[in-house]
Short mmCIF file of N, CA and C in Angstrom, two decimals:
data_model
loop_
_atom_site.label_atom_id
_atom_site.label_comp_id
_atom_site.label_asym_id
_atom_site.label_seq_id
_atom_site.Cartn_x
_atom_site.Cartn_y
_atom_site.Cartn_z
N MET B 516 14.31 14.95 5.88
CA MET B 516 13.85 15.22 4.54
C MET B 516 14.51 14.26 3.56
N ALA B 517 13.74 13.84 2.61
CA ALA B 517 14.26 12.99 1.56
C ALA B 517 14.82 13.86 0.44
N GLU B 518 15.81 13.35 -0.25
CA GLU B 518 16.38 14.11 -1.36
C GLU B 518 16.09 13.41 -2.66
N THR B 519 15.73 14.19 -3.67
CA THR B 519 15.52 13.65 -5.00
C THR B 519 16.83 13.69 -5.76
N GLN B 520 16.83 13.19 -6.99
CA GLN B 520 18.06 13.10 -7.76
C GLN B 520 18.66 14.47 -8.09
N ASN B 521 17.84 15.50 -8.20
CA ASN B 521 18.40 16.81 -8.53
C ASN B 521 18.68 17.62 -7.26
N ASN B 522 18.79 16.94 -6.11
CA ASN B 522 19.16 17.51 -4.82
C ASN B 522 18.15 18.50 -4.25
N SER B 523 16.94 18.58 -4.80
CA SER B 523 15.92 19.39 -4.15
C SER B 523 15.30 18.55 -3.04
N LYS B 524 14.90 19.20 -1.97
CA LYS B 524 14.43 18.47 -0.80
C LYS B 524 12.91 18.32 -0.83
N VAL B 525 12.45 17.17 -0.36
CA VAL B 525 11.04 16.88 -0.24
C VAL B 525 10.74 16.71 1.24
N LYS B 526 9.80 17.44 1.75
CA LYS B 526 9.46 17.37 3.16
C LYS B 526 8.37 16.31 3.35
N VAL B 527 8.70 15.30 4.16
CA VAL B 527 7.73 14.24 4.47
C VAL B 527 6.86 14.72 5.63
N HIS B 528 5.56 14.82 5.39
CA HIS B 528 4.64 15.31 6.40
C HIS B 528 4.11 14.19 7.28
N GLU B 529 3.91 13.02 6.69
CA GLU B 529 3.29 11.94 7.45
C GLU B 529 3.59 10.60 6.79
N VAL B 530 3.86 9.61 7.61
CA VAL B 530 3.98 8.23 7.16
C VAL B 530 3.05 7.43 8.05
N THR B 531 2.12 6.73 7.45
CA THR B 531 1.13 5.99 8.23
C THR B 531 0.85 4.63 7.59
N LYS B 532 0.34 3.73 8.38
CA LYS B 532 -0.06 2.41 7.88
C LYS B 532 -1.58 2.37 7.78
N LEU B 533 -2.08 2.03 6.61
CA LEU B 533 -3.52 1.92 6.40
C LEU B 533 -3.89 0.45 6.31
N THR B 534 -4.89 0.06 7.07
CA THR B 534 -5.37 -1.32 7.08
C THR B 534 -6.72 -1.38 6.37
N PRO B 535 -7.14 -2.57 5.93
CA PRO B 535 -8.46 -2.68 5.32
C PRO B 535 -9.54 -2.20 6.29
N PHE B 536 -10.52 -1.49 5.76
CA PHE B 536 -11.60 -0.94 6.56
C PHE B 536 -12.30 -2.06 7.32
N SER B 537 -12.62 -1.80 8.56
CA SER B 537 -13.37 -2.79 9.33
C SER B 537 -14.37 -2.07 10.21
N SER B 538 -15.56 -2.61 10.24
CA SER B 538 -16.58 -2.15 11.18
C SER B 538 -16.88 -3.33 12.09
N ASN B 539 -17.83 -3.19 12.93
CA ASN B 539 -18.15 -4.29 13.85
C ASN B 539 -18.60 -5.54 13.10
N SER B 540 -19.20 -5.35 11.92
CA SER B 540 -19.74 -6.51 11.20
C SER B 540 -18.80 -7.04 10.13
N THR B 541 -17.84 -6.24 9.70
CA THR B 541 -16.93 -6.70 8.63
C THR B 541 -15.48 -6.59 9.07
N THR B 542 -14.85 -7.71 9.21
CA THR B 542 -13.43 -7.76 9.51
C THR B 542 -12.81 -8.85 8.65
N ALA B 543 -11.73 -8.53 7.99
CA ALA B 543 -11.07 -9.53 7.15
C ALA B 543 -10.40 -10.57 8.05
N ALA B 544 -10.66 -11.82 7.77
CA ALA B 544 -10.09 -12.91 8.56
C ALA B 544 -8.68 -13.23 8.05
N PRO B 545 -7.82 -13.77 8.92
CA PRO B 545 -6.48 -14.17 8.47
C PRO B 545 -6.58 -15.24 7.38
N PHE B 546 -5.69 -15.19 6.42
CA PHE B 546 -5.69 -16.22 5.38
C PHE B 546 -4.32 -16.31 4.74
N THR B 547 -4.14 -17.38 3.99
CA THR B 547 -2.92 -17.61 3.22
C THR B 547 -3.32 -17.82 1.77
N LEU B 548 -2.64 -17.13 0.87
CA LEU B 548 -2.90 -17.25 -0.56
C LEU B 548 -1.64 -17.76 -1.24
N PRO B 549 -1.60 -19.06 -1.60
CA PRO B 549 -0.40 -19.60 -2.26
C PRO B 549 -0.18 -18.96 -3.62
N LEU B 550 1.07 -18.76 -3.97
CA LEU B 550 1.39 -18.20 -5.27
C LEU B 550 1.46 -19.30 -6.32
N THR B 551 1.23 -18.93 -7.57
CA THR B 551 1.31 -19.89 -8.66
C THR B 551 2.67 -19.77 -9.34
N TYR B 552 2.91 -20.64 -10.27
CA TYR B 552 4.14 -20.58 -11.07
C TYR B 552 4.26 -19.23 -11.77
N PHE B 553 3.14 -18.72 -12.26
CA PHE B 553 3.15 -17.46 -12.99
C PHE B 553 3.46 -16.27 -12.06
N ASP B 554 3.09 -16.38 -10.79
CA ASP B 554 3.43 -15.32 -9.82
C ASP B 554 4.92 -15.29 -9.55
N THR B 555 5.53 -16.45 -9.43
CA THR B 555 6.95 -16.51 -9.07
C THR B 555 7.85 -15.98 -10.18
N TYR B 556 7.35 -15.90 -11.40
CA TYR B 556 8.11 -15.33 -12.51
C TYR B 556 8.53 -13.89 -12.19
N TRP B 557 7.71 -13.15 -11.48
CA TRP B 557 7.93 -11.73 -11.20
C TRP B 557 8.92 -11.48 -10.08
N PHE B 558 9.41 -12.52 -9.42
CA PHE B 558 10.37 -12.35 -8.32
C PHE B 558 11.66 -11.68 -8.76
N LYS B 559 12.05 -11.88 -10.01
CA LYS B 559 13.33 -11.34 -10.46
C LYS B 559 13.26 -9.85 -10.78
N PHE B 560 12.08 -9.26 -10.74
CA PHE B 560 11.92 -7.84 -11.01
C PHE B 560 11.75 -7.06 -9.71
N PRO B 561 12.24 -5.83 -9.66
CA PRO B 561 12.07 -5.05 -8.42
C PRO B 561 10.60 -4.69 -8.21
N PRO B 562 10.22 -4.42 -6.97
CA PRO B 562 8.82 -4.07 -6.72
C PRO B 562 8.45 -2.75 -7.37
N VAL B 563 7.20 -2.61 -7.70
CA VAL B 563 6.69 -1.40 -8.33
C VAL B 563 6.40 -0.37 -7.23
N GLU B 564 6.88 0.83 -7.43
CA GLU B 564 6.58 1.93 -6.52
C GLU B 564 5.98 3.04 -7.34
N ARG B 565 4.94 3.64 -6.82
CA ARG B 565 4.25 4.71 -7.55
C ARG B 565 4.41 6.03 -6.82
N LEU B 566 4.52 7.09 -7.58
CA LEU B 566 4.56 8.44 -7.05
C LEU B 566 3.55 9.25 -7.84
N PHE B 567 2.55 9.76 -7.16
CA PHE B 567 1.53 10.56 -7.81
C PHE B 567 1.72 12.01 -7.41
N LEU B 568 1.79 12.90 -8.39
CA LEU B 568 1.94 14.32 -8.14
C LEU B 568 0.70 15.04 -8.64
N TYR B 569 0.15 15.89 -7.79
CA TYR B 569 -1.02 16.67 -8.15
C TYR B 569 -0.73 18.14 -7.91
N GLN B 570 -1.20 18.98 -8.82
CA GLN B 570 -1.06 20.41 -8.62
C GLN B 570 -2.46 21.01 -8.61
N ILE B 571 -2.86 21.51 -7.47
CA ILE B 571 -4.15 22.17 -7.33
C ILE B 571 -3.83 23.58 -6.84
N THR B 572 -4.09 24.57 -7.67
CA THR B 572 -3.62 25.92 -7.37
C THR B 572 -4.35 26.58 -6.21
N GLU B 573 -5.61 26.29 -6.01
CA GLU B 573 -6.38 26.98 -4.97
C GLU B 573 -6.57 26.11 -3.73
N LEU B 574 -5.54 25.39 -3.35
CA LEU B 574 -5.63 24.47 -2.22
C LEU B 574 -4.62 24.88 -1.15
N THR B 575 -5.09 24.94 0.08
CA THR B 575 -4.20 25.25 1.19
C THR B 575 -3.81 23.95 1.89
N SER B 576 -2.73 24.00 2.64
CA SER B 576 -2.30 22.82 3.40
C SER B 576 -3.37 22.39 4.39
N ASP B 577 -4.01 23.36 5.03
CA ASP B 577 -5.05 23.04 6.01
C ASP B 577 -6.23 22.32 5.37
N SER B 578 -6.68 22.80 4.21
CA SER B 578 -7.83 22.14 3.57
C SER B 578 -7.44 20.76 3.04
N PHE B 579 -6.20 20.63 2.56
CA PHE B 579 -5.76 19.31 2.10
C PHE B 579 -5.73 18.32 3.27
N ASN B 580 -5.14 18.74 4.38
CA ASN B 580 -5.01 17.85 5.54
C ASN B 580 -6.33 17.55 6.22
N SER B 581 -7.29 18.46 6.16
CA SER B 581 -8.54 18.25 6.87
C SER B 581 -9.66 17.69 5.99
N VAL B 582 -9.57 17.87 4.67
CA VAL B 582 -10.66 17.42 3.80
C VAL B 582 -10.21 16.30 2.86
N ILE B 583 -9.20 16.57 2.04
CA ILE B 583 -8.82 15.63 0.98
C ILE B 583 -8.09 14.41 1.53
N LEU B 584 -7.10 14.60 2.38
CA LEU B 584 -6.31 13.48 2.88
C LEU B 584 -7.15 12.46 3.65
N PRO B 585 -8.06 12.85 4.54
CA PRO B 585 -8.90 11.84 5.20
C PRO B 585 -9.76 11.03 4.21
N LYS B 586 -10.24 11.69 3.16
CA LYS B 586 -11.04 10.98 2.15
C LYS B 586 -10.17 9.99 1.37
N LEU B 587 -8.94 10.39 1.04
CA LEU B 587 -8.03 9.48 0.34
C LEU B 587 -7.70 8.26 1.19
N LYS B 588 -7.44 8.49 2.48
CA LYS B 588 -7.13 7.39 3.39
C LYS B 588 -8.32 6.44 3.52
N HIS B 589 -9.51 7.01 3.65
CA HIS B 589 -10.71 6.17 3.80
C HIS B 589 -10.95 5.36 2.51
N ALA B 590 -10.77 6.00 1.35
CA ALA B 590 -10.96 5.30 0.08
C ALA B 590 -9.97 4.15 -0.07
N LEU B 591 -8.70 4.38 0.31
CA LEU B 591 -7.71 3.31 0.23
C LEU B 591 -8.05 2.18 1.19
N SER B 592 -8.51 2.53 2.37
CA SER B 592 -8.90 1.52 3.36
C SER B 592 -10.07 0.68 2.85
N LEU B 593 -11.05 1.32 2.23
CA LEU B 593 -12.18 0.58 1.65
C LEU B 593 -11.73 -0.32 0.50
N THR B 594 -10.81 0.16 -0.30
CA THR B 594 -10.29 -0.63 -1.42
C THR B 594 -9.55 -1.86 -0.90
N LEU B 595 -8.76 -1.70 0.15
CA LEU B 595 -8.02 -2.83 0.71
C LEU B 595 -8.96 -3.89 1.28
N LEU B 596 -10.15 -3.50 1.69
CA LEU B 596 -11.13 -4.47 2.18
C LEU B 596 -11.51 -5.45 1.06
N HIS B 597 -11.55 -4.96 -0.18
CA HIS B 597 -11.92 -5.81 -1.33
C HIS B 597 -10.71 -6.48 -1.98
N TYR B 598 -9.52 -5.95 -1.74
CA TYR B 598 -8.28 -6.51 -2.29
C TYR B 598 -7.31 -6.77 -1.13
N THR B 599 -7.76 -7.56 -0.17
CA THR B 599 -7.02 -7.80 1.06
C THR B 599 -5.60 -8.34 0.84
N PRO B 600 -5.34 -9.19 -0.15
CA PRO B 600 -3.96 -9.68 -0.32
C PRO B 600 -2.93 -8.57 -0.52
N LEU B 601 -3.36 -7.42 -1.03
CA LEU B 601 -2.42 -6.31 -1.21
C LEU B 601 -1.90 -5.78 0.12
N ALA B 602 -2.61 -6.04 1.20
CA ALA B 602 -2.19 -5.60 2.53
C ALA B 602 -1.35 -6.65 3.24
N GLY B 603 -1.23 -7.84 2.66
CA GLY B 603 -0.51 -8.93 3.31
C GLY B 603 0.99 -8.87 3.10
N HIS B 604 1.64 -9.95 3.52
CA HIS B 604 3.10 -10.07 3.41
C HIS B 604 3.46 -11.29 2.58
N LEU B 605 4.43 -11.12 1.71
CA LEU B 605 4.94 -12.24 0.92
C LEU B 605 6.00 -12.96 1.74
N MET B 606 5.77 -14.25 2.01
CA MET B 606 6.73 -15.04 2.80
C MET B 606 6.90 -16.41 2.17
N TRP B 607 8.06 -16.98 2.42
CA TRP B 607 8.36 -18.34 1.97
C TRP B 607 8.92 -19.09 3.17
N PRO B 608 8.04 -19.69 3.97
CA PRO B 608 8.51 -20.43 5.15
C PRO B 608 9.39 -21.60 4.74
N PRO B 609 10.37 -21.96 5.57
CA PRO B 609 11.29 -23.04 5.23
C PRO B 609 10.59 -24.38 4.98
N ASP B 610 9.46 -24.60 5.63
CA ASP B 610 8.76 -25.87 5.48
C ASP B 610 7.74 -25.87 4.34
N ALA B 611 7.60 -24.76 3.62
CA ALA B 611 6.61 -24.66 2.53
C ALA B 611 7.27 -24.96 1.19
N ALA B 612 6.49 -25.54 0.29
CA ALA B 612 6.99 -25.87 -1.04
C ALA B 612 7.14 -24.63 -1.92
N LYS B 613 6.30 -23.62 -1.69
CA LYS B 613 6.38 -22.39 -2.47
C LYS B 613 5.93 -21.21 -1.61
N PRO B 614 6.26 -20.01 -2.04
CA PRO B 614 5.89 -18.83 -1.24
C PRO B 614 4.39 -18.58 -1.29
N ALA B 615 3.94 -17.74 -0.37
CA ALA B 615 2.52 -17.41 -0.30
C ALA B 615 2.37 -16.00 0.26
N ILE B 616 1.20 -15.44 0.07
CA ILE B 616 0.85 -14.17 0.69
C ILE B 616 0.10 -14.49 1.96
N TYR B 617 0.60 -13.97 3.07
CA TYR B 617 -0.02 -14.20 4.37
C TYR B 617 -0.65 -12.89 4.83
N TYR B 618 -1.92 -12.95 5.21
CA TYR B 618 -2.60 -11.77 5.71
C TYR B 618 -3.08 -12.02 7.13
N LEU B 619 -2.80 -11.08 8.01
CA LEU B 619 -3.30 -11.06 9.38
C LEU B 619 -4.10 -9.77 9.56
N PRO B 620 -5.07 -9.74 10.47
CA PRO B 620 -5.94 -8.56 10.59
C PRO B 620 -5.24 -7.23 10.82
N ASN B 621 -4.04 -7.20 11.33
CA ASN B 621 -3.37 -5.92 11.57
C ASN B 621 -2.46 -5.51 10.41
N ASP B 622 -2.41 -6.29 9.34
CA ASP B 622 -1.56 -5.96 8.19
C ASP B 622 -2.15 -4.76 7.41
N GLY B 623 -1.27 -4.05 6.72
CA GLY B 623 -1.71 -2.89 5.95
C GLY B 623 -0.63 -2.42 5.01
N VAL B 624 -0.89 -1.30 4.36
CA VAL B 624 0.06 -0.71 3.43
C VAL B 624 0.56 0.62 4.00
N SER B 625 1.74 1.00 3.60
CA SER B 625 2.33 2.26 4.06
C SER B 625 1.93 3.38 3.10
N LEU B 626 1.54 4.52 3.69
CA LEU B 626 1.21 5.71 2.91
C LEU B 626 2.10 6.84 3.39
N THR B 627 2.83 7.44 2.45
CA THR B 627 3.71 8.58 2.77
C THR B 627 3.15 9.83 2.12
N VAL B 628 2.92 10.84 2.92
CA VAL B 628 2.45 12.14 2.42
C VAL B 628 3.63 13.10 2.49
N ALA B 629 4.01 13.61 1.33
CA ALA B 629 5.17 14.51 1.28
C ALA B 629 4.83 15.77 0.51
#
């Protein structure tokens, strides 16, 4: 269990990696996206992390896990298909002049359900 600042415990139910949606006809190809001078400005800031809290009073764990969570995962997967660089990795190879975002077909984002 993870602990918050006020020492209350948060139970992590699932941690999974979501990749861009792919069917037999649509698969994102590997690519490299070089960063610009304006992108490198943001290196000195910590990465952005988001925490979304929802309170739905008439929702059970079973209905959330069987109805809502699969839809959220599918929606994120579809979104990553259109914004594929978000699923990639930021790397700066020693032989490159500047860093770039590298995407391979198995790359994805981490989703934690707590």
